[in-house]
XYZ file of C-alpha atoms in Angstrom:
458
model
C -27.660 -0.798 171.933
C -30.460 -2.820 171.726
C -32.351 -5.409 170.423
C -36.256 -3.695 169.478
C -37.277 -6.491 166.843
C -36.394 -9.145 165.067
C -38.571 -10.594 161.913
C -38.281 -13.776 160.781
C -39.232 -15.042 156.777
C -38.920 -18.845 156.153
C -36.379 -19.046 158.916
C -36.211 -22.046 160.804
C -39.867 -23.741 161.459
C -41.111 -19.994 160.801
C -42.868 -19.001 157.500
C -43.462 -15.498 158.701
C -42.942 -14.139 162.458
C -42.275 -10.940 163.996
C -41.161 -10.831 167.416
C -41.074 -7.355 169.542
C -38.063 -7.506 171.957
C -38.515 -6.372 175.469
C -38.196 -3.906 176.437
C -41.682 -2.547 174.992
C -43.540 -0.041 175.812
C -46.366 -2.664 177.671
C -42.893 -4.498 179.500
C -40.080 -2.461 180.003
C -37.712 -5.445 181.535
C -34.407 -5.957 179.557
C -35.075 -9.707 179.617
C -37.001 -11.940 177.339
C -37.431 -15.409 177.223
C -39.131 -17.990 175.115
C -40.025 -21.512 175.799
C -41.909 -24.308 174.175
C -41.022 -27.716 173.206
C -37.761 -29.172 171.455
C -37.955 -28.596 168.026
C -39.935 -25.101 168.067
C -37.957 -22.709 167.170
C -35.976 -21.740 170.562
C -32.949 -21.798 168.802
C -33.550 -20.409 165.840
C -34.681 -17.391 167.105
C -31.082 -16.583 168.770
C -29.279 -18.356 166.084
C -30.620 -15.668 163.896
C -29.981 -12.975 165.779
C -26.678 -14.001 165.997
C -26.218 -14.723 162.567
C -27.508 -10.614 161.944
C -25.536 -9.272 164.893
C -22.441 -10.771 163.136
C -22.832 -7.955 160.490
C -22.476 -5.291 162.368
C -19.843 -6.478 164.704
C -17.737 -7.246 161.333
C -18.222 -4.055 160.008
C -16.562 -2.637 163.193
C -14.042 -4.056 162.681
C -13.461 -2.890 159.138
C -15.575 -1.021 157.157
C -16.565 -3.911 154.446
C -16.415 -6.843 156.806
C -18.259 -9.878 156.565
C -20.259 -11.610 159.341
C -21.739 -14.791 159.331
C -24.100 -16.092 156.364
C -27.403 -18.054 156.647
C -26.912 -21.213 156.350
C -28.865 -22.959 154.108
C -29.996 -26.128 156.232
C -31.973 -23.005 158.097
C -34.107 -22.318 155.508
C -37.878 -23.165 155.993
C -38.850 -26.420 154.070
C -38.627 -25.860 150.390
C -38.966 -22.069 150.719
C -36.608 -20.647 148.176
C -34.797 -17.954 149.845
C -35.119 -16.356 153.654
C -34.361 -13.181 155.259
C -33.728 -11.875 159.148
C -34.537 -8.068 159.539
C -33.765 -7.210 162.922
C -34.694 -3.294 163.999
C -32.125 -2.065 167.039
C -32.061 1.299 168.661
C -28.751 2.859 170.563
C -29.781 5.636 172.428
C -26.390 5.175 174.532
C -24.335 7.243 172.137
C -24.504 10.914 172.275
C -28.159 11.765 170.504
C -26.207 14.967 169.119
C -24.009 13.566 167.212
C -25.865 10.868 165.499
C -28.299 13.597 164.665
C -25.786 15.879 163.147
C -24.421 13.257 161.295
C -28.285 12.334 159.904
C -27.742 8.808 161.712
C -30.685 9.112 164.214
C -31.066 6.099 166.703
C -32.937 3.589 165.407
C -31.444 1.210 162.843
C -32.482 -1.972 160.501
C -30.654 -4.184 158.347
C -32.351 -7.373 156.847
C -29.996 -10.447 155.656
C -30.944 -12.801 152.888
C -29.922 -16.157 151.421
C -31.267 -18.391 148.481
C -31.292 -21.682 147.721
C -28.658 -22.277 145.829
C -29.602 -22.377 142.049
C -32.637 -20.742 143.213
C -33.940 -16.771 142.695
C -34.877 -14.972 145.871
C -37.596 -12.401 146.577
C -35.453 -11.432 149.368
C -32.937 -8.661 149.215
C -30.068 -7.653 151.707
C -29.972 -4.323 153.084
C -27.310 -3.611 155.049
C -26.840 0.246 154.632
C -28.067 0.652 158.485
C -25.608 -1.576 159.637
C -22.501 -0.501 158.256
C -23.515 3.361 159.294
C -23.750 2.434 163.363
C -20.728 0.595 162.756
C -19.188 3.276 161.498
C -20.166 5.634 164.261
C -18.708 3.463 166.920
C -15.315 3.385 164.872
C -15.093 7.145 164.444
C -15.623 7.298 168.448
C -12.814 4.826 169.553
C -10.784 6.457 166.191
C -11.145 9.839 168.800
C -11.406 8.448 171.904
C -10.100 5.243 172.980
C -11.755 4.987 176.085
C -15.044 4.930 174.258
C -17.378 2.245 175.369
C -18.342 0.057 172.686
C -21.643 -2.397 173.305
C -21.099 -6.111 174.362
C -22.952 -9.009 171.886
C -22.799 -12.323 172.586
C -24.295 -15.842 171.804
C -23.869 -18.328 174.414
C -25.218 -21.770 172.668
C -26.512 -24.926 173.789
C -22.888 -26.863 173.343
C -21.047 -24.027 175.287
C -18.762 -26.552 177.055
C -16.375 -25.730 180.581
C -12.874 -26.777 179.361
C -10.418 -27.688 181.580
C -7.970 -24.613 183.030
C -4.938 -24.750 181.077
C -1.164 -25.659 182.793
C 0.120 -23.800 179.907
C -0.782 -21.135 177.469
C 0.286 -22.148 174.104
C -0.310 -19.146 171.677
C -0.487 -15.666 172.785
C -3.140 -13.576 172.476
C -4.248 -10.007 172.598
C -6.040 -8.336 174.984
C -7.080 -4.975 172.973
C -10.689 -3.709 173.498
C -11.952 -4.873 169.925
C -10.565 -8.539 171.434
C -13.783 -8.462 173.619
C -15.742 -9.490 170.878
C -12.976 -12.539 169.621
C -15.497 -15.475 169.318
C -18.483 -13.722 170.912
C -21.060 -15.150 168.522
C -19.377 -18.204 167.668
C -17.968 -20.022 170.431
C -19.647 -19.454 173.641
C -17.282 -19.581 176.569
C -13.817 -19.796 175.908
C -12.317 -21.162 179.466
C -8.699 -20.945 178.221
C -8.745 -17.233 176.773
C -10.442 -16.449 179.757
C -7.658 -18.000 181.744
C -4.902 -16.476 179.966
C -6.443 -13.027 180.536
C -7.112 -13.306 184.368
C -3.593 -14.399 184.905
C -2.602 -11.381 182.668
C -4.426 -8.860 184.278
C -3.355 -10.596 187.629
C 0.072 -10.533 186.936
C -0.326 -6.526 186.245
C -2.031 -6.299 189.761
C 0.186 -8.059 191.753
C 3.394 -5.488 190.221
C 1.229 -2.645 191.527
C 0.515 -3.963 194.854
C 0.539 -6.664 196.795
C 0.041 -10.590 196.243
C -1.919 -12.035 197.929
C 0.157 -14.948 198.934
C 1.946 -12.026 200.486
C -1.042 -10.651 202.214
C -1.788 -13.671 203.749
C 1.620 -14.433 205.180
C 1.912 -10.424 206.805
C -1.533 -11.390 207.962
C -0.469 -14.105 209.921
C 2.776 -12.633 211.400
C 1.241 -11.516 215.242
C 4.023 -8.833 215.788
C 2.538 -6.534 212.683
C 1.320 -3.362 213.670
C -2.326 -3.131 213.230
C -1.979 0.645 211.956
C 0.495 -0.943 209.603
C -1.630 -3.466 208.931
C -4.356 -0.933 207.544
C -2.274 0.750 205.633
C -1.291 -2.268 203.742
C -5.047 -3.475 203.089
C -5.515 0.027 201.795
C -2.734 -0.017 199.266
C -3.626 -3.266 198.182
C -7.421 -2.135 197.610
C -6.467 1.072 195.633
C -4.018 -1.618 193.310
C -6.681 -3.733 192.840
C -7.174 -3.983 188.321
C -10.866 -2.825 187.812
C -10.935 -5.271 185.142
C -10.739 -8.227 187.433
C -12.576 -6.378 190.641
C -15.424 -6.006 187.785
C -15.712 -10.452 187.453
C -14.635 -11.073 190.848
C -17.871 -9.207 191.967
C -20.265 -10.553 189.047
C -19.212 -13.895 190.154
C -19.937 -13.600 193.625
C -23.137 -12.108 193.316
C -24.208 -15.195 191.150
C -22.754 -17.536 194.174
C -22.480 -15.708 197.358
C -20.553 -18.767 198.836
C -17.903 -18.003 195.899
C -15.005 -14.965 196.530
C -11.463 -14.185 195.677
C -11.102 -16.081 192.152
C -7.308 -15.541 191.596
C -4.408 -17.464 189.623
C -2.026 -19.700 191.833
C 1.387 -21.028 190.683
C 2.341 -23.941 193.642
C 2.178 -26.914 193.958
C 1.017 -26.337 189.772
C -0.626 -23.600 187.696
C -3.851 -23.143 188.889
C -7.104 -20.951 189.180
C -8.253 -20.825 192.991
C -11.536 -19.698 194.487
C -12.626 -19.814 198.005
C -16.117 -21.577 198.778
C -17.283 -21.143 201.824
C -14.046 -19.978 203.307
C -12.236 -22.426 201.853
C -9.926 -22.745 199.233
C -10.702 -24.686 196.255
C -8.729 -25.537 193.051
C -12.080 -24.840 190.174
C -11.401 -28.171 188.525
C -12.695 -29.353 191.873
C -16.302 -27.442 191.271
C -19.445 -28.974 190.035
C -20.269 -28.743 186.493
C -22.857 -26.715 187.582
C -20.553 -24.470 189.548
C -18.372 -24.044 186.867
C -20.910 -23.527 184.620
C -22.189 -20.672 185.979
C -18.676 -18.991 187.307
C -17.600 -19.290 183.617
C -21.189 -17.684 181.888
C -21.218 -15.065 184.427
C -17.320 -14.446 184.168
C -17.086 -14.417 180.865
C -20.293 -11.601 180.268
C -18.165 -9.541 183.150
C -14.627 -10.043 181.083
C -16.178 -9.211 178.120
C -18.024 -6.040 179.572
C -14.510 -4.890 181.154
C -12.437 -5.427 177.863
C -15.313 -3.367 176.128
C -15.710 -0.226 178.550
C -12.673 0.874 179.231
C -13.514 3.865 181.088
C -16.292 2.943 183.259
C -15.323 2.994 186.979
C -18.283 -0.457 186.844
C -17.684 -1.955 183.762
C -20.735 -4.088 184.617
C -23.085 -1.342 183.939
C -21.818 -1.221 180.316
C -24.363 -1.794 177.638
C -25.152 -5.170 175.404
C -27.011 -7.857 173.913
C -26.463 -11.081 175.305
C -28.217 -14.506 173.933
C -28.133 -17.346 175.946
C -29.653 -21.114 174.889
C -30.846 -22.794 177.783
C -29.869 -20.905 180.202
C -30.973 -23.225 183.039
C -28.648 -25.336 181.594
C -26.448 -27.689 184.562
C -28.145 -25.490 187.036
C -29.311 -26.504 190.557
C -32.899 -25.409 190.699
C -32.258 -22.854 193.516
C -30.089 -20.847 191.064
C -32.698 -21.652 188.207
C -34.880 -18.960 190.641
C -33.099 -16.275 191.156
C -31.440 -16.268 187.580
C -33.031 -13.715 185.929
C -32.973 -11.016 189.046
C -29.285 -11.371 189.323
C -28.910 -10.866 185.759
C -30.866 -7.617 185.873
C -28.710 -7.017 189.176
C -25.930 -7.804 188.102
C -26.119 -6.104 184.487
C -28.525 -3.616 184.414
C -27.259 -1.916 181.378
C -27.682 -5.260 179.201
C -30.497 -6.850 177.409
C -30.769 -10.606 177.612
C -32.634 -12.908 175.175
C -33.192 -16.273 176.652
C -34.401 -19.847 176.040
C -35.394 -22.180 179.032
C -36.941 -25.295 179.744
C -37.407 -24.144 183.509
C -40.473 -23.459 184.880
C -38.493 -21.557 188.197
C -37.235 -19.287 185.711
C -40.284 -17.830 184.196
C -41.789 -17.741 187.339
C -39.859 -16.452 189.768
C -39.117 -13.296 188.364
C -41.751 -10.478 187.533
C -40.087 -8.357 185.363
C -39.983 -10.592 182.071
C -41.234 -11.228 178.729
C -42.314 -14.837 177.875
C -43.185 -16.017 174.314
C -43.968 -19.482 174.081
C -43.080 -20.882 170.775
C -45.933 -23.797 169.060
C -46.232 -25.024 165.363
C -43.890 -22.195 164.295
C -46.675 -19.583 165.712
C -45.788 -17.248 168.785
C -48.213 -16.303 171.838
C -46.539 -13.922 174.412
C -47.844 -15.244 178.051
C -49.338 -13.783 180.783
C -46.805 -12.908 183.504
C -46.011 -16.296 185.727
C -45.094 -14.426 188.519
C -45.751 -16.199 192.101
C -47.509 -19.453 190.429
C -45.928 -22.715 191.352
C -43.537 -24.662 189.484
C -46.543 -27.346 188.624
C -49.007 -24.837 187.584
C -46.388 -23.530 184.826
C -45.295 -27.158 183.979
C -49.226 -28.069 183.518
C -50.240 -24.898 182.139
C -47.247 -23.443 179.746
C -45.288 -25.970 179.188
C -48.221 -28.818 178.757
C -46.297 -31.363 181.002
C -47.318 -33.371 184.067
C -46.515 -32.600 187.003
C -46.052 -36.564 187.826
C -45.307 -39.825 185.827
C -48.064 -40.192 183.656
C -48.629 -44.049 184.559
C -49.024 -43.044 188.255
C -51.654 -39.674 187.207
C -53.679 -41.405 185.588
C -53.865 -44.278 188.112
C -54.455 -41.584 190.841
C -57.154 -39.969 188.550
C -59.169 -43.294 188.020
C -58.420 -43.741 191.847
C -60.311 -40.855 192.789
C -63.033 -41.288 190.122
C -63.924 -44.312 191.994
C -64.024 -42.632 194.935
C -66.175 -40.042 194.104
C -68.934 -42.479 191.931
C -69.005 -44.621 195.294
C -67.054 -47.889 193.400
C -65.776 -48.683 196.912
C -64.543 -52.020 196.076
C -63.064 -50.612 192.723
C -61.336 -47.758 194.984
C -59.917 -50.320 197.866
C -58.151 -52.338 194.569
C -56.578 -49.148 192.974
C -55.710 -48.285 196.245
C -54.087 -51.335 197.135
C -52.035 -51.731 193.688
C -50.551 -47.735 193.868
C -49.415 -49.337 196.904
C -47.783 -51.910 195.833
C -46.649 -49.848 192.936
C -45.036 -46.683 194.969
C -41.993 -47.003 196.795
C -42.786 -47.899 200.547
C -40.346 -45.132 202.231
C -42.593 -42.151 200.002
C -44.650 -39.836 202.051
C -47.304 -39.715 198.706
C -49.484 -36.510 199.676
C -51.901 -37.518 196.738
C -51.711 -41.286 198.499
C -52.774 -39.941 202.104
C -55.340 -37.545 200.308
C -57.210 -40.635 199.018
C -56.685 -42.667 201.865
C -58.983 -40.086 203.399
C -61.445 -39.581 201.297
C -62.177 -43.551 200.521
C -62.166 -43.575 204.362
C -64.568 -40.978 204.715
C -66.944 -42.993 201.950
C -66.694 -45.959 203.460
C -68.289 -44.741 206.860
C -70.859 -42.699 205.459
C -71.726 -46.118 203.405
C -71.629 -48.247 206.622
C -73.709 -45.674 208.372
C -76.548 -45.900 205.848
């Protein structure tokens, strides 16, 4: 299942604005990304997605379920009424059957909202919906092993909470429960918790713990045939479920491995970094940032594809706000290639404020968003961070104060203003800090020098 297009009528800061989804026929990456300045429209655009992906998500559940409404704060200035059509095609499903059934695979639903006390020339048509919904409900009604399509909204405030000690309420870990707060919440650090230990706990009564396996490990009389044997048992007990997040996690932070529950001295969630054994409270914010976007996608996926030997190569539509978000630039790079890696099957619909992550990538589609109009860019692929901040994102590459000082610097320079040049020069040295190795600086430096003979030589 996937996103194809989404339109948006008096939505947001957008009077009127259709948006083709990648992949397209010109850019067939599952990953597309818009940028642009606060207060453009980023959000929005994912908000209402969300808001229409609700729908169908509630209809899955049951048959006349209710997903989120508009909210009427989103409605474009004093436009009376709104709408979100959004056009999605699942080719996943058997082509057969939705063709015998006169279902096809292409699907659109529009959502509306009025003012309230206002009419609306905007009609909801959800007929599309409910019929894909009902598809995937007669499949898992058959056949519980039936893979059902991962959608998620990871916003802007999706916070890292603290690993619980203890588990309060009890919750269920059914397929449909992949989807329990999918659009609503973001990460949820303590269901995710309570799961891992769960499907942990189930491990560990198949095979062996590994508190165990490290204790045989280090006894020197064990037989090294016997030895074998025991890493092999434990391997064929390992839960696919959790062997499905343990890898997504680690190839997001190779230095990461072995995420696993641990009771003494307290209840705890361990990782090694690096070899060694951490408690994750003890991670960056960054760290756990990441381990908790990408483990959550890859809990979700597992819950939702039951029968899939990878449940990371199950299908979905995942929105994430800001997803450079608490992340160390390095990671910023190779974000959108491990996605793709990492989840092939799944579409992605990003915002960013990073110029490493439209750049470093060259399978993506970039909108950027201005004065509620949209411009889809050229591909950024290879050009330097400061070329994208200059050019896209219509920032300078330095302190403003100090560019323009620089700029008038080298004017001088150039029109021959020696003694003009030798001040500037002298008060951007005063100015910077002494320890700097200012490439612009020494450039100058050179070039005044370089004036100054060919002056005394005349």
């Amino acid at each position: 299942m996937k996103v194809k297009r989404v339109i948006l009528n008096n939505i947001g800061p957008f009077e009127h604005l259709k948006i083709p989804v990648a992949p397209t026929e010109q850019n067939p990456t599952n990953i597309t990304i818009f940028v642009g300045n606060n207060g453009t429209g980023k959000t929005s655009i994912l908000r209402a997605l969300a808001t229409s992906l609700s729908w169908f998500l509630a209809r899955l559940r049951a048959e006349k379920g209710s997903g989120n409404p508009i909210p009427e704060d989103a409605i474009f200035n004093a436009a009376n009424a709104c709408a979100i059509q959004i056009d999605v095609y699942d080719a996943h499903q058997p082509s057969t059957y939705l063709q015998l059934n006169g279902i096809g695979d292409s699907f659109e639903w529009i959502l509306a909202k009025a003012r309230q006390g206002r009419t609306s020339e905007y009609t909801s048509h959800l007929n599309d919906c409910t019929r894909l919904a009902n598809y995937y409900r007669n499949a898992i009604t058959h056949d519980d092993q039936t893979s059902l399509p991962l959608i998620a909204f990871y916003p802007v405030e999706r916070s890292v909470l603290d690993i619980p000690l203890k588990i309060k309420t009890k919750h269920t870990f059914l397929q449909l429960d992949g989807y329990d707060n999918s659009l609503v919440q973001g990460i949820d650090f303590r269901r995710f918790f309570e799961w891992f230990r769960e499907r942990e706990d189930t491990e560990n009564e198949s095979g062996i713990s590994e508190d165990l396996m490290s204790q045989l490990k280090q006894l020197a009389e064990i037989n090294q045939d016997v030895w074998q044997q025991l890493k092999q048992l434990q391997a064929s007990a390992k839960d696919r479920q959790l062997t499905a997040v343990r890898t997504a996690i680690s190839r997001f932070m190779p230095q990461m491995d072995n995420l696993r529950v641990r009771r003494k001295p307290r209840l705890h969630m361990a990782i090694d970094k690096n070899g060694k054994t951490l408690n994750v409270a003890q991670l960056s914010q960054g760290e756990k940032s990441l381990m908790a976007l990408v483990g959550d996608i890859a809990r979700r996926l597992a819950m939702l594809n039951p029968s899939l030997d990878n449940p990371l190569t199950g299908h979905g539509i995942v929105l994430i706000d800001e997803v450079d978000l608490h992340l160390h630039p390095s990671w910023q790079r190779s974000l959108c290639e491990r996605l793709t890696e990492t989840f092939p099957n799944c579409q992605f619909i990003l915002t960013t404020h990073s110029p490493l992550v439209i750049s470093d990538y060259k399978y993506v589609l970039v909108y950027i968003l201005t004065n509620g109009e949209l411009q889809e860019l050229p591909s950024q692929y290879g050009q330097d961070a400061n070329t994208v901040l200059l050019d896209v994102m219509d920032t300078s590459i330095r302190n403003q104060k100090i560019d323009i000082w620089l700029n008038d610097l080298l004017d001088a320079i150039q029109a021959s203003n020696l003694s003009q040049a030798q001040q500037l020069l002298t008060e951007l040295i005063v100015e910077l800090p002494t320890n700097q190795n200012h490439l612009e600086l020494v450039k100058a430096k050179l070039l005044l020098r370089k004036q100054e003979l060919r002056h005394a030589n005349h």
